[in-house]
PDB file of C-alpha atoms in Angstrom:
ATOM      1  CA  MET A   1       0.000   0.000   0.000  1.00  0.00           C
ATOM      2  CA  THR A   2       1.206   3.508  -0.741  1.00  0.00           C
ATOM      3  CA  SER A   3       2.421   5.204   2.420  1.00  0.00           C
ATOM      4  CA  MET A   4       0.062   7.717   3.959  1.00  0.00           C
ATOM      5  CA  ASP A   5       0.954  11.242   5.025  1.00  0.00           C
ATOM      6  CA  VAL A   6       0.241  10.916   8.751  1.00  0.00           C
ATOM      7  CA  THR A   7      -1.109   8.237  11.018  1.00  0.00           C
ATOM      8  CA  SER A   8      -4.491   9.784  11.790  1.00  0.00           C
ATOM      9  CA  ILE A   9      -6.733  12.788  11.295  1.00  0.00           C
ATOM     10  CA  THR A  10      -8.967  14.506  13.830  1.00  0.00           C
ATOM     11  CA  PRO A  11     -11.537  16.218  11.588  1.00  0.00           C
ATOM     12  CA  THR A  12     -13.090  19.593  12.182  1.00  0.00           C
ATOM     13  CA  PRO A  13     -16.870  19.526  12.771  1.00  0.00           C
ATOM     14  CA  HIS A  14     -17.390  20.597   9.146  1.00  0.00           C
ATOM     15  CA  ALA A  15     -15.210  17.771   7.833  1.00  0.00           C
ATOM     16  CA  LEU A  16     -16.799  15.271  10.210  1.00  0.00           C
ATOM     17  CA  LYS A  17     -20.216  16.228   8.874  1.00  0.00           C
ATOM     18  CA  ALA A  18     -19.034  15.508   5.330  1.00  0.00           C
ATOM     19  CA  LEU A  19     -17.770  12.087   6.424  1.00  0.00           C
ATOM     20  CA  SER A  20     -21.096  11.181   8.046  1.00  0.00           C
ATOM     21  CA  HIS A  21     -22.316   9.157   5.070  1.00  0.00           C
ATOM     22  CA  PRO A  22     -22.176   5.342   4.870  1.00  0.00           C
ATOM     23  CA  VAL A  23     -20.867   5.316   1.292  1.00  0.00           C
ATOM     24  CA  ARG A  24     -18.040   7.706   2.129  1.00  0.00           C
ATOM     25  CA  LEU A  25     -17.046   5.737   5.206  1.00  0.00           C
ATOM     26  CA  ARG A  26     -16.982   2.492   3.200  1.00  0.00           C
ATOM     27  CA  MET A  27     -15.043   4.178   0.392  1.00  0.00           C
ATOM     28  CA  LEU A  28     -12.459   5.637   2.741  1.00  0.00           C
ATOM     29  CA  GLY A  29     -12.148   2.283   4.480  1.00  0.00           C
ATOM     30  CA  LEU A  30     -11.429   0.514   1.187  1.00  0.00           C
ATOM     31  CA  LEU A  31      -8.739   3.024   0.246  1.00  0.00           C
ATOM     32  CA  ARG A  32      -7.116   2.645   3.649  1.00  0.00           C
ATOM     33  CA  ARG A  33      -7.182  -1.147   3.644  1.00  0.00           C
ATOM     34  CA  GLU A  34      -6.675  -2.017  -0.008  1.00  0.00           C
ATOM     35  CA  GLY A  35      -4.657   0.920  -1.291  1.00  0.00           C
ATOM     36  CA  PRO A  36      -5.128   3.424  -4.138  1.00  0.00           C
ATOM     37  CA  ALA A  37      -7.943   2.979  -6.640  1.00  0.00           C
ATOM     38  CA  THR A  38      -9.810   4.749  -9.414  1.00  0.00           C
ATOM     39  CA  ALA A  39     -13.423   5.864  -9.194  1.00  0.00           C
ATOM     40  CA  THR A  40     -14.330   3.057 -11.593  1.00  0.00           C
ATOM     41  CA  THR A  41     -12.732   0.401  -9.385  1.00  0.00           C
ATOM     42  CA  LEU A  42     -14.428   1.763  -6.276  1.00  0.00           C
ATOM     43  CA  ALA A  43     -17.769   1.916  -8.084  1.00  0.00           C
ATOM     44  CA  VAL A  44     -17.551  -1.809  -8.833  1.00  0.00           C
ATOM     45  CA  ARG A  45     -16.518  -2.654  -5.267  1.00  0.00           C
ATOM     46  CA  LEU A  46     -19.337  -0.598  -3.756  1.00  0.00           C
ATOM     47  CA  GLY A  47     -22.060  -1.331  -6.305  1.00  0.00           C
ATOM     48  CA  LEU A  48     -22.376   2.307  -7.394  1.00  0.00           C
ATOM     49  CA  ASN A  49     -22.245   4.149 -10.688  1.00  0.00           C
ATOM     50  CA  SER A  50     -19.034   6.017 -11.466  1.00  0.00           C
ATOM     51  CA  GLY A  51     -20.748   9.409 -11.302  1.00  0.00           C
ATOM     52  CA  ALA A  52     -21.887   8.891  -7.709  1.00  0.00           C
ATOM     53  CA  THR A  53     -18.490   7.485  -6.767  1.00  0.00           C
ATOM     54  CA  SER A  54     -16.688  10.499  -8.231  1.00  0.00           C
ATOM     55  CA  TYR A  55     -18.977  12.852  -6.313  1.00  0.00           C
ATOM     56  CA  HIS A  56     -18.270  11.153  -2.995  1.00  0.00           C
ATOM     57  CA  LEU A  57     -14.525  11.116  -3.733  1.00  0.00           C
ATOM     58  CA  ARG A  58     -14.586  14.859  -4.401  1.00  0.00           C
ATOM     59  CA  GLN A  59     -16.316  15.428  -1.073  1.00  0.00           C
ATOM     60  CA  LEU A  60     -13.703  13.327   0.726  1.00  0.00           C
ATOM     61  CA  ALA A  61     -10.907  15.180  -1.077  1.00  0.00           C
ATOM     62  CA  GLU A  62     -12.362  18.593  -0.250  1.00  0.00           C
ATOM     63  CA  HIS A  63     -12.053  17.807   3.447  1.00  0.00           C
ATOM     64  CA  GLY A  64      -8.613  16.195   3.280  1.00  0.00           C
ATOM     65  CA  PHE A  65      -9.532  12.534   3.706  1.00  0.00           C
ATOM     66  CA  VAL A  66      -8.250  11.437   0.271  1.00  0.00           C
ATOM     67  CA  VAL A  67      -5.723  12.850  -2.191  1.00  0.00           C
ATOM     68  CA  ASP A  68      -4.638  12.211  -5.775  1.00  0.00           C
ATOM     69  CA  ASP A  69      -2.137   9.395  -6.161  1.00  0.00           C
ATOM     70  CA  LEU A  70       0.245  11.153  -8.533  1.00  0.00           C
ATOM     71  CA  GLU A  71       2.425   8.055  -8.909  1.00  0.00           C
ATOM     72  CA  ARG A  72      -0.401   6.221 -10.677  1.00  0.00           C
ATOM     73  CA  GLY A  73      -2.696   8.852 -12.120  1.00  0.00           C
ATOM     74  CA  ASN A  74      -2.630  10.059 -15.702  1.00  0.00           C
ATOM     75  CA  ALA A  75      -4.787  12.129 -18.042  1.00  0.00           C
ATOM     76  CA  ARG A  76      -7.154   9.196 -18.569  1.00  0.00           C
ATOM     77  CA  ASP A  77      -7.388   7.575 -15.139  1.00  0.00           C
ATOM     78  CA  ARG A  78      -7.429   9.518 -11.888  1.00  0.00           C
ATOM     79  CA  TRP A  79      -6.216   7.463  -8.941  1.00  0.00           C
ATOM     80  CA  TRP A  80      -7.045   8.246  -5.341  1.00  0.00           C
ATOM     81  CA  ARG A  81      -5.403   7.249  -2.074  1.00  0.00           C
ATOM     82  CA  ALA A  82      -6.272   7.717   1.584  1.00  0.00           C
ATOM     83  CA  ALA A  83      -4.408  10.575   3.247  1.00  0.00           C
ATOM     84  CA  HIS A  84      -4.425   8.970   6.703  1.00  0.00           C
ATOM     85  CA  GLN A  85      -4.540   5.532   8.287  1.00  0.00           C
ATOM     86  CA  SER A  86      -7.390   6.328  10.666  1.00  0.00           C
ATOM     87  CA  THR A  87      -9.944   8.906  11.782  1.00  0.00           C
ATOM     88  CA  ARG A  88     -10.080   9.992  15.407  1.00  0.00           C
ATOM     89  CA  THR A  89     -12.598  12.155  17.192  1.00  0.00           C
ATOM     90  CA  SER A  90     -11.794  14.270  20.221  1.00  0.00           C
ATOM     91  CA  ARG A  91     -12.456  12.603  23.563  1.00  0.00           C
ATOM     92  CA  GLU A  92     -13.785  15.912  24.849  1.00  0.00           C
ATOM     93  CA  ALA A  93     -17.524  16.312  24.259  1.00  0.00           C
ATOM     94  CA  PRO A  94     -18.513  19.255  22.005  1.00  0.00           C
ATOM     95  CA  HIS A  95     -19.742  22.230  24.009  1.00  0.00           C
ATOM     96  CA  ASP A  96     -22.300  23.507  21.500  1.00  0.00           C
ATOM     97  CA  ASP A  97     -25.480  21.830  20.267  1.00  0.00           C
ATOM     98  CA  ALA A  98     -24.374  21.957  16.619  1.00  0.00           C
ATOM     99  CA  GLY A  99     -21.135  20.155  17.428  1.00  0.00           C
ATOM    100  CA  LYS A 100     -22.987  17.509  19.413  1.00  0.00           C
ATOM    101  CA  GLU A 101     -25.387  16.905  16.513  1.00  0.00           C
ATOM    102  CA  VAL A 102     -22.495  16.511  14.067  1.00  0.00           C
ATOM    103  CA  LEU A 103     -20.715  14.023  16.331  1.00  0.00           C
ATOM    104  CA  ASP A 104     -23.927  12.066  16.963  1.00  0.00           C
ATOM    105  CA  ALA A 105     -24.618  11.855  13.218  1.00  0.00           C
ATOM    106  CA  TYR A 106     -21.092  10.610  12.559  1.00  0.00           C
ATOM    107  CA  LEU A 107     -21.306   7.968  15.290  1.00  0.00           C
ATOM    108  CA  GLN A 108     -24.670   6.793  13.944  1.00  0.00           C
ATOM    109  CA  THR A 109     -23.038   6.342  10.537  1.00  0.00           C
ATOM    110  CA  VAL A 110     -20.118   4.461  12.072  1.00  0.00           C
ATOM    111  CA  ALA A 111     -22.580   2.173  13.856  1.00  0.00           C
ATOM    112  CA  VAL A 112     -24.365   1.410  10.578  1.00  0.00           C
ATOM    113  CA  VAL A 113     -21.154   0.526   8.742  1.00  0.00           C
ATOM    114  CA  MET A 114     -19.747  -1.528  11.627  1.00  0.00           C
ATOM    115  CA  THR A 115     -23.008  -3.440  12.012  1.00  0.00           C
ATOM    116  CA  GLU A 116     -22.982  -4.255   8.294  1.00  0.00           C
ATOM    117  CA  THR A 117     -19.439  -5.590   8.622  1.00  0.00           C
ATOM    118  CA  LEU A 118     -20.405  -7.701  11.635  1.00  0.00           C
ATOM    119  CA  GLN A 119     -23.441  -9.093   9.822  1.00  0.00           C
ATOM    120  CA  ARG A 120     -21.343 -10.052   6.798  1.00  0.00           C
ATOM    121  CA  ALA A 121     -18.825 -11.769   9.074  1.00  0.00           C
ATOM    122  CA  ILE A 122     -21.571 -13.842  10.698  1.00  0.00           C
ATOM    123  CA  GLU A 123     -22.972 -14.785   7.286  1.00  0.00           C
ATOM    124  CA  GLU A 124     -19.506 -15.923   6.166  1.00  0.00           C
ATOM    125  CA  ARG A 125     -18.650 -17.731   9.392  1.00  0.00           C
ATOM    126  CA  SER A 126     -20.010 -21.140   8.364  1.00  0.00           C
ATOM    127  CA  VAL A 127     -17.662 -21.365   5.369  1.00  0.00           C
ATOM    128  CA  LEU A 128     -14.514 -20.170   7.152  1.00  0.00           C
ATOM    129  CA  PRO A 129     -11.684 -22.627   7.849  1.00  0.00           C
ATOM    130  CA  ASP A 130     -11.898 -24.161  11.317  1.00  0.00           C
ATOM    131  CA  GLU A 131      -8.889 -22.225  12.601  1.00  0.00           C
ATOM    132  CA  TRP A 132     -10.500 -18.880  11.735  1.00  0.00           C
ATOM    133  CA  ARG A 133     -13.819 -19.879  13.274  1.00  0.00           C
ATOM    134  CA  ASP A 134     -11.964 -20.872  16.442  1.00  0.00           C
ATOM    135  CA  ALA A 135     -10.105 -17.539  16.499  1.00  0.00           C
ATOM    136  CA  SER A 136     -13.291 -15.491  16.175  1.00  0.00           C
ATOM    137  CA  THR A 137     -15.555 -14.374  18.994  1.00  0.00           C
ATOM    138  CA  TYR A 138     -18.850 -12.520  19.367  1.00  0.00           C
ATOM    139  CA  SER A 139     -18.871 -11.563  23.023  1.00  0.00           C
ATOM    140  CA  ASP A 140     -19.687  -8.738  25.373  1.00  0.00           C
ATOM    141  CA  TRP A 141     -18.960  -7.938  29.003  1.00  0.00           C
ATOM    142  CA  VAL A 142     -20.578  -5.571  31.476  1.00  0.00           C
ATOM    143  CA  LEU A 143     -18.136  -4.188  34.046  1.00  0.00           C
ATOM    144  CA  ARG A 144     -18.730  -1.925  37.022  1.00  0.00           C
ATOM    145  CA  LEU A 145     -16.328   1.014  36.595  1.00  0.00           C
ATOM    146  CA  THR A 146     -15.974   4.680  37.437  1.00  0.00           C
ATOM    147  CA  PRO A 147     -15.570   7.100  34.497  1.00  0.00           C
ATOM    148  CA  ARG A 148     -11.856   7.391  35.299  1.00  0.00           C
ATOM    149  CA  ARG A 149     -11.300   3.632  35.329  1.00  0.00           C
ATOM    150  CA  ALA A 150     -13.454   3.175  32.239  1.00  0.00           C
ATOM    151  CA  ARG A 151     -11.385   5.682  30.286  1.00  0.00           C
ATOM    152  CA  ALA A 152      -8.126   4.121  31.457  1.00  0.00           C
ATOM    153  CA  PHE A 153      -9.398   0.670  30.478  1.00  0.00           C
ATOM    154  CA  VAL A 154     -10.376   1.849  26.987  1.00  0.00           C
ATOM    155  CA  GLU A 155      -6.996   3.540  26.529  1.00  0.00           C
ATOM    156  CA  LEU A 156      -5.284   0.281  27.528  1.00  0.00           C
ATOM    157  CA  LEU A 157      -7.278  -1.664  24.939  1.00  0.00           C
ATOM    158  CA  GLU A 158      -6.551   0.948  22.268  1.00  0.00           C
ATOM    159  CA  GLN A 159      -2.835   0.838  23.044  1.00  0.00           C
ATOM    160  CA  THR A 160      -2.900  -2.948  22.728  1.00  0.00           C
ATOM    161  CA  MET A 161      -4.537  -2.632  19.308  1.00  0.00           C
ATOM    162  CA  ASP A 162      -2.064   0.067  18.211  1.00  0.00           C
ATOM    163  CA  ASP A 163       0.884  -2.094  19.290  1.00  0.00           C
ATOM    164  CA  ALA A 164      -0.475  -5.106  17.414  1.00  0.00           C
ATOM    165  CA  GLN A 165      -1.044  -2.974  14.324  1.00  0.00           C
ATOM    166  CA  GLN A 166       2.655  -2.053  14.214  1.00  0.00           C
ATOM    167  CA  GLU A 167       3.677  -5.705  13.940  1.00  0.00           C
ATOM    168  CA  ASP A 168       4.498  -6.728  10.381  1.00  0.00           C
ATOM    169  CA  ASP A 169       3.447 -10.375  10.429  1.00  0.00           C
ATOM    170  CA  GLN A 170       4.826 -12.196   7.388  1.00  0.00           C
ATOM    171  CA  GLU A 171       3.731 -15.707   8.362  1.00  0.00           C
ATOM    172  CA  ASP A 172       1.734 -17.841   5.951  1.00  0.00           C
ATOM    173  CA  GLY A 173      -2.002 -17.626   6.479  1.00  0.00           C
ATOM    174  CA  VAL A 174      -2.064 -13.980   7.573  1.00  0.00           C
ATOM    175  CA  ALA A 175      -5.399 -12.226   6.976  1.00  0.00           C
ATOM    176  CA  GLU A 176      -7.000  -8.979   8.066  1.00  0.00           C
ATOM    177  CA  PHE A 177      -8.642  -9.622  11.437  1.00  0.00           C
ATOM    178  CA  VAL A 178     -11.304  -7.116  12.476  1.00  0.00           C
ATOM    179  CA  ILE A 179     -11.703  -6.072  16.100  1.00  0.00           C
ATOM    180  CA  GLN A 180     -14.550  -3.651  16.751  1.00  0.00           C
ATOM    181  CA  LEU A 181     -14.312  -1.785  20.041  1.00  0.00           C
ATOM    182  CA  HIS A 182     -17.499  -0.349  21.533  1.00  0.00           C
ATOM    183  CA  ALA A 183     -17.373   0.834  25.147  1.00  0.00           C
ATOM    184  CA  PHE A 184     -20.119   2.835  26.846  1.00  0.00           C
ATOM    185  CA  PRO A 185     -22.318   2.990  29.957  1.00  0.00           C
ATOM    186  CA  ARG A 186     -25.168   0.500  29.657  1.00  0.00           C
ATOM    187  CA  PRO A 187     -28.116   2.549  28.344  1.00  0.00           C
ATOM    188  CA  GLY A 188     -30.602   3.520  31.007  1.00  0.00           C
ATOM    189  CA  THR A 189     -28.262   2.996  33.971  1.00  0.00           C
ATOM    190  CA  VAL A 190     -26.465   6.353  34.269  1.00  0.00           C
ATOM    191  CA  GLU A 191     -28.213   9.558  35.267  1.00  0.00           C
ATOM    192  CA  THR A 192     -28.375  11.985  32.345  1.00  0.00           C
ATOM    193  CA  GLY A 193     -29.675  15.514  32.003  1.00  0.00           C
ATOM    194  CA  GLY A 194     -33.204  14.148  31.890  1.00  0.00           C
ATOM    195  CA  GLY A 195     -32.688  11.658  34.726  1.00  0.00           C
ATOM    196  CA  THR A 196     -32.229   7.920  34.517  1.00  0.00           C
ATOM    197  CA  GLU A 197     -34.448   5.685  32.444  1.00  0.00           C
ATOM    198  CA  GLN A 198     -34.442   2.642  34.662  1.00  0.00           C
ATOM    199  CA  GLY A 199     -36.050  -0.420  33.177  1.00  0.00           C
ATOM    200  CA  THR A 200     -35.340   0.488  29.546  1.00  0.00           C
ATOM    201  CA  ALA A 201     -31.955  -1.213  29.284  1.00  0.00           C
ATOM    202  CA  PRO A 202     -31.849  -4.784  27.971  1.00  0.00           C
TER     203      PRO A 202
END
């Protein structure tokens, strides 16, 4: 894969709003995982027409998520590559209502795309080799933590993932292994601005 400019990007609210679209998230994910591609190639991978794909690429480029791959592009075929390896959002909650709405919309989009990936993995599970089925898990845990301990625990998990990502495993049988990390207070159990909603949490 062509090297990327920096490890991650923390988008402005305006850029985050532009990214809050399932097609754009999928498109950016493909460029990050599979390397540079043309609009035509991405259209085939995503089941879109080339016009729609080009539009979404222009939106991603306008906000700095993708750039032209000048090593491959020519007058006939325009190649695109991801500008960063990952997208990060600030841990600090937005102070204004508009910022909160933008972040909520982005997280809703992330949830949609991640759920689709999880569903596809479950559908494919029955045809996976035994060793990959044995390595996979679909689990959840509920812990009793303070906000401080919860944040420290999440940071520990993220550091573990970052460390593993730096390893260049050249063994036979290597494949991309997805780990989705969701960590949050169980809905309905923490007092919010409108009070708790006891009894609504599954």
